[in-house]
mmCIF file of C-alpha atoms and ligand atoms in Angstrom:
data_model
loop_
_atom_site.group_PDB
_atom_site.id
_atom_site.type_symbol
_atom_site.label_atom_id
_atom_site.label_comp_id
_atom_site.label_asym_id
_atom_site.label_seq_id
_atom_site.Cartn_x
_atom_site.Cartn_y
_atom_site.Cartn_z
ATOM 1 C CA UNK A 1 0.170 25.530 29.805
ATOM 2 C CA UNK A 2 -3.316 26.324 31.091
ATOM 3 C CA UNK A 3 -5.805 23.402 32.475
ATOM 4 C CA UNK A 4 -6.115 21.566 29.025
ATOM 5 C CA UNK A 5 -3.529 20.584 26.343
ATOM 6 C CA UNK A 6 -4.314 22.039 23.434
ATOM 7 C CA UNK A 7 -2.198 23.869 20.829
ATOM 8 C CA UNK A 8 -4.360 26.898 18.420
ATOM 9 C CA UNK A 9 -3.133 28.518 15.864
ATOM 10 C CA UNK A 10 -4.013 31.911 14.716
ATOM 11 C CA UNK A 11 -2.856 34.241 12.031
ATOM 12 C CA UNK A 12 -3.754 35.599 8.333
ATOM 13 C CA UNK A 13 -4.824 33.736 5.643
ATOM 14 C CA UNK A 14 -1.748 32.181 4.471
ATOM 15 C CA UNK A 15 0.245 32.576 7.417
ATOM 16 C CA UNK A 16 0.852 28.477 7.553
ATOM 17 C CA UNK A 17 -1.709 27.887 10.076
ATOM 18 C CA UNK A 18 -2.974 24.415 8.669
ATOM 19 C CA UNK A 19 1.199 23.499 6.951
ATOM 20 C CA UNK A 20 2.539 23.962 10.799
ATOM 21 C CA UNK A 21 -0.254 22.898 12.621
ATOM 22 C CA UNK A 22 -0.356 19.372 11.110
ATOM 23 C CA UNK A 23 3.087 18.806 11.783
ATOM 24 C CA UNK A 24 3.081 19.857 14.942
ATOM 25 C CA UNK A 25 0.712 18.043 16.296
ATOM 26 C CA UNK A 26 2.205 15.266 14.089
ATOM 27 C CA UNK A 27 5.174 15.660 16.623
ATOM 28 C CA UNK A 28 3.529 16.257 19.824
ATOM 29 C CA UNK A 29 1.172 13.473 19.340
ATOM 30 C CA UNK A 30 -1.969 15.117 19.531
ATOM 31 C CA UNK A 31 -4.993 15.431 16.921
ATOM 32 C CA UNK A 32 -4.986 18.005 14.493
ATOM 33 C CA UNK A 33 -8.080 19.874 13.839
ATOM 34 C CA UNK A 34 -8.816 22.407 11.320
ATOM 35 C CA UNK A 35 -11.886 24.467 11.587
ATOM 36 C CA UNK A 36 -12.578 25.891 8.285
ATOM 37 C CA UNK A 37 -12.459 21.853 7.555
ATOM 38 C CA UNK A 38 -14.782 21.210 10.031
ATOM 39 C CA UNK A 39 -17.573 23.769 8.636
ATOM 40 C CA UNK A 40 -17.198 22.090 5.207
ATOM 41 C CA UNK A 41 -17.715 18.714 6.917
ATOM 42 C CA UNK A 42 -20.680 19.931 8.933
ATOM 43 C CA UNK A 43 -22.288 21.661 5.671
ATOM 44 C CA UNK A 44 -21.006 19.880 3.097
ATOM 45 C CA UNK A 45 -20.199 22.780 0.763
ATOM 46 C CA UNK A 46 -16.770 24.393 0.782
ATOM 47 C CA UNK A 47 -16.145 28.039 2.132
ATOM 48 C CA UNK A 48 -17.026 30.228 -0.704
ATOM 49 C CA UNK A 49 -20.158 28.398 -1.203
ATOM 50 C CA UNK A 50 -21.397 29.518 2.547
ATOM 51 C CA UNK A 51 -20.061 32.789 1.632
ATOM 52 C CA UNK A 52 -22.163 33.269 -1.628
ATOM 53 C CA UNK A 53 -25.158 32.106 0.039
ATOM 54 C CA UNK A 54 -25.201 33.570 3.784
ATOM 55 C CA UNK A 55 -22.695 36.505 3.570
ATOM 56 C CA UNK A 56 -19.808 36.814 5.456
ATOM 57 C CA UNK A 57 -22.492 36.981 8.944
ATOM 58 C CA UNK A 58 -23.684 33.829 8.313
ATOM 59 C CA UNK A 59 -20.413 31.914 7.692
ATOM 60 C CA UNK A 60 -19.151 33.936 11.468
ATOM 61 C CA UNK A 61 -22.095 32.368 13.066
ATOM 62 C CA UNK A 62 -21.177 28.762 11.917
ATOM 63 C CA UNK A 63 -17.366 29.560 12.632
ATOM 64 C CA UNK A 64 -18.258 30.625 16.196
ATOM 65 C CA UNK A 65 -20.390 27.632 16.670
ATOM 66 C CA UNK A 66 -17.430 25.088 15.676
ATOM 67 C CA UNK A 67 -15.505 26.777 17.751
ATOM 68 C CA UNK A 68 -16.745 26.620 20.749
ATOM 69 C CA UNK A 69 -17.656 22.819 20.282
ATOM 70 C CA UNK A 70 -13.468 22.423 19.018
ATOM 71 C CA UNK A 71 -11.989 24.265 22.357
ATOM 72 C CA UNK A 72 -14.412 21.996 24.423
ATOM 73 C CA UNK A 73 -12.287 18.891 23.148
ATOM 74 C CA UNK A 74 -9.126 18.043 24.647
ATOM 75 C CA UNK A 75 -5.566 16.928 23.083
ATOM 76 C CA UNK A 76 -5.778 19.131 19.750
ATOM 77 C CA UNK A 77 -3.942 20.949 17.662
ATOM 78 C CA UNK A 78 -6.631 23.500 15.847
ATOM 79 C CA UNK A 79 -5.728 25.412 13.272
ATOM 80 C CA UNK A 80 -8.454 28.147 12.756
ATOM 81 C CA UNK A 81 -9.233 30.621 10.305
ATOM 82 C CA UNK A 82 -8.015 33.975 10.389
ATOM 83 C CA UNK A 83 -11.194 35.910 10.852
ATOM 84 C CA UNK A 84 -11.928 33.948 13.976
ATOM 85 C CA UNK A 85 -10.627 36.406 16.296
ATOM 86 C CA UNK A 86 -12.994 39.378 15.768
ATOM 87 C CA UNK A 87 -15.359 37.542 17.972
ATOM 88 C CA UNK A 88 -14.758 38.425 21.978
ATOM 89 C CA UNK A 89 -16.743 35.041 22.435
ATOM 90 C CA UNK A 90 -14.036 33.058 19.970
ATOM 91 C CA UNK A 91 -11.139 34.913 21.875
ATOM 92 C CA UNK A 92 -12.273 34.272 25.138
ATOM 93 C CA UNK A 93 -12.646 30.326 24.028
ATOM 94 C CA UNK A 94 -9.146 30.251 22.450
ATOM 95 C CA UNK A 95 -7.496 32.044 25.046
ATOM 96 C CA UNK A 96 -9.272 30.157 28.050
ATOM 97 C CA UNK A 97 -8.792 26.598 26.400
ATOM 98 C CA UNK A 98 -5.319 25.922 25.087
ATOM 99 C CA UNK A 99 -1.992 28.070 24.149
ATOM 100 C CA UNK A 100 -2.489 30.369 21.913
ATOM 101 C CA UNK A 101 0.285 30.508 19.013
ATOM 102 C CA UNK A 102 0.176 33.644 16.274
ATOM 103 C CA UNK A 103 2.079 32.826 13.517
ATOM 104 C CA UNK A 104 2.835 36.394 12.538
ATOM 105 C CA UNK A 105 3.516 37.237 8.687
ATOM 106 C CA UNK A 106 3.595 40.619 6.917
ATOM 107 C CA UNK A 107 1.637 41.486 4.024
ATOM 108 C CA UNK A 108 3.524 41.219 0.969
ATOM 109 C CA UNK A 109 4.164 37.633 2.295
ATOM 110 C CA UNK A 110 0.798 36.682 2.703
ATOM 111 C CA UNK A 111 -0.670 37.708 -1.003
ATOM 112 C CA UNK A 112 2.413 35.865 -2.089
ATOM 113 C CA UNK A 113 1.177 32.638 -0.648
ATOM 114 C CA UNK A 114 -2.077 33.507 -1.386
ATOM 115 C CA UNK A 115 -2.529 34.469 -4.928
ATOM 116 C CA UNK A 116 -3.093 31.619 -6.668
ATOM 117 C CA UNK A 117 -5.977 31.254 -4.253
ATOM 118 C CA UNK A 118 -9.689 30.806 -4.975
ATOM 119 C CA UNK A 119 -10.487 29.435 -2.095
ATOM 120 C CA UNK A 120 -10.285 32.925 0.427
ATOM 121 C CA UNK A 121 -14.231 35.021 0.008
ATOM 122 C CA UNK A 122 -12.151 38.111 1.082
ATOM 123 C CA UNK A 123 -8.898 37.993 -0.799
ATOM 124 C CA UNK A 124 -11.466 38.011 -4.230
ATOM 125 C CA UNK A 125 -11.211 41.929 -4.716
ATOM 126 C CA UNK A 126 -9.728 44.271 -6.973
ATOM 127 C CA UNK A 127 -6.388 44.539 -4.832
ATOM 128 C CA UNK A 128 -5.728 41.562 -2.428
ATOM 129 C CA UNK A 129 -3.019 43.284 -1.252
ATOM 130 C CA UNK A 130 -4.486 46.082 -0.039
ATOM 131 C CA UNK A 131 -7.142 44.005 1.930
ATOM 132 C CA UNK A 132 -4.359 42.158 3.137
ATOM 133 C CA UNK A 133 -3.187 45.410 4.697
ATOM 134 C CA UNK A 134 -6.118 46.710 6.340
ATOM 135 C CA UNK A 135 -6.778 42.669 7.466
ATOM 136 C CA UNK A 136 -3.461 42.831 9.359
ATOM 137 C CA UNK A 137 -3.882 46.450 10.760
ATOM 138 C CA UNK A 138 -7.498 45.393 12.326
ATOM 139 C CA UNK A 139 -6.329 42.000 13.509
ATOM 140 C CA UNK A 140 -2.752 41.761 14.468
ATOM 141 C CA UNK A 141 -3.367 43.626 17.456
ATOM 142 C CA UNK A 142 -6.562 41.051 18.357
ATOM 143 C CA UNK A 143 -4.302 38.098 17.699
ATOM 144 C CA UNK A 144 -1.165 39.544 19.818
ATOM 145 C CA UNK A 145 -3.837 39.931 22.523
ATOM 146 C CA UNK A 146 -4.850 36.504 23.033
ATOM 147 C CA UNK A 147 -1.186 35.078 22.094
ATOM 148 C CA UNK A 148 0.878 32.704 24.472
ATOM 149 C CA UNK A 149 3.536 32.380 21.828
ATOM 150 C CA UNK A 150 4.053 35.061 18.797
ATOM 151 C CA UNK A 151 6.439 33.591 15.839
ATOM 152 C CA UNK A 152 7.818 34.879 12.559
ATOM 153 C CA UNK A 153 6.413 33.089 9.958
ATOM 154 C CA UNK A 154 7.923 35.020 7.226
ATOM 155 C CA UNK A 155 9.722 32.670 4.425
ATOM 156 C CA UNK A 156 12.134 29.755 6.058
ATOM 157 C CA UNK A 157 11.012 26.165 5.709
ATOM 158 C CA UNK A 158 8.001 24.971 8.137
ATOM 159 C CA UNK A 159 9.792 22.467 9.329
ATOM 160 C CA UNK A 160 12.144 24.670 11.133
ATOM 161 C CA UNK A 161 9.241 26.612 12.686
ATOM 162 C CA UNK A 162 7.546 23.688 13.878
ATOM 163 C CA UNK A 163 10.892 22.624 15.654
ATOM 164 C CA UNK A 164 11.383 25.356 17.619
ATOM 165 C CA UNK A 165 7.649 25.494 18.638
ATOM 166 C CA UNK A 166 8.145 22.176 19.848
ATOM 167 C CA UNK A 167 10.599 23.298 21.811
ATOM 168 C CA UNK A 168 8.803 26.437 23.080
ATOM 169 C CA UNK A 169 5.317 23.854 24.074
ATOM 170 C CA UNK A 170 7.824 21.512 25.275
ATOM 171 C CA UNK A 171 9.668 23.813 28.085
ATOM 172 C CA UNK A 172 5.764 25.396 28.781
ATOM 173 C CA UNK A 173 4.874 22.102 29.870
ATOM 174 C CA UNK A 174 7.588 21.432 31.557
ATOM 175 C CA UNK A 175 7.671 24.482 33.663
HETATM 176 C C1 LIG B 201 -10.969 34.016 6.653
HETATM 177 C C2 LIG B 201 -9.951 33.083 6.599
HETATM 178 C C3 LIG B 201 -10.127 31.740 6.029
HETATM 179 C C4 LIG B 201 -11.600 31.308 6.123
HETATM 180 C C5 LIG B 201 -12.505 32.347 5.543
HETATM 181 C C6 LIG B 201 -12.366 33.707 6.230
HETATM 182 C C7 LIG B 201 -10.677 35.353 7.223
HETATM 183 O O1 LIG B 201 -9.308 30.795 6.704
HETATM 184 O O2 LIG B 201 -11.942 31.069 7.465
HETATM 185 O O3 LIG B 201 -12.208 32.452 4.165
HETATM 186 O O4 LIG B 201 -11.603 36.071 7.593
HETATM 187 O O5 LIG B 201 -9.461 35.693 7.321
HETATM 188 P P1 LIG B 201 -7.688 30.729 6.531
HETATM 189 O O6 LIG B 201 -7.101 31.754 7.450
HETATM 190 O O7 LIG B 201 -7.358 29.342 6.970
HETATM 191 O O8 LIG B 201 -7.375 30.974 5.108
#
């Protein structure tokens, strides 16, 4: 584990970031943290709303800035959203803070999880599915590059997942 223990997840929208990361840190006994939640907090409107009225830039800057005020605190589990990677600054502060974890889902998965959503700015297009493509094509490489830990998180129940990522934090620490 590096100097602090903290657990972040990364991955597409829909990958199980915020399911698994609440149970996780449910069983390691740490705080869980979820940073699209904090930005709602700190504004008081939800996502879409800060989408509608500042673009897609202005929501980044406010992610960023939550970001690097979450991988300052110690004893979290974060869950973060899934865009939060195509900053080098957010990178750097996930990767220099905590163990990294990309839960790693294909496509076709992740517009199955996420269709019934209104809640995603991006996914709100003609063909989710598509986007969905291109989202993983541009970012799978930038979350595999900051990744301690890379997991399937294609179908199977949560709760399995989170086990053997216990497991996997578990023998990190202990090494
Ligand atoms: C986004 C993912 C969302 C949220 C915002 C943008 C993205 O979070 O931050 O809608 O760019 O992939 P989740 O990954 O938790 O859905």
């Amino acid at each position: 584990m590096p100097a602090k223990d903290n657990i972040y997840l990364v991955g597409l929208m829909g990958a199980g970031k915020t399911t698994v990361g609440r149970q996780l840190a449910k069983r390691l006994g740490l705080r869980f943290v979820d940073s699209d939640e904090e930005i709602e907090t700190r504004t008081g409107v939800r996502i879409p709303t800060i989408f509608e009225i500042e673009g897609e830039a202005g929501f980044r800057k406010r992610e960023a800035q939550v970001l690097a005020a979450l991988t300052q605190e110690d004893g979290v589990v974060l869950a973060t959203g899934g865009g939060v990677v195509l900053d080098p600054g957010n990178r750097a502060n996930l990767a220099g803070n905590g163990t990294v974890i990309y839960l790693c889902a294909q496509p076709l998965q992740l517009w199955e999880r996420t269709r019934h959503s209104r809640n995603r700015p991006l996914l709100q297009v003609a063909d989710p599915l598509a986007r969905l493509q291109e989202l993983f094509l541009q970012r799978d490489p930038l979350y595999r590059e900051i990744a301690d830990i890379v997991v399937e998180s294609d179908g199977g129940s949560s709760h399995q997942l989170v086990k053997k990522l216990e497991r996997e934090v578990r023998s990190r620490c202990a090494a």
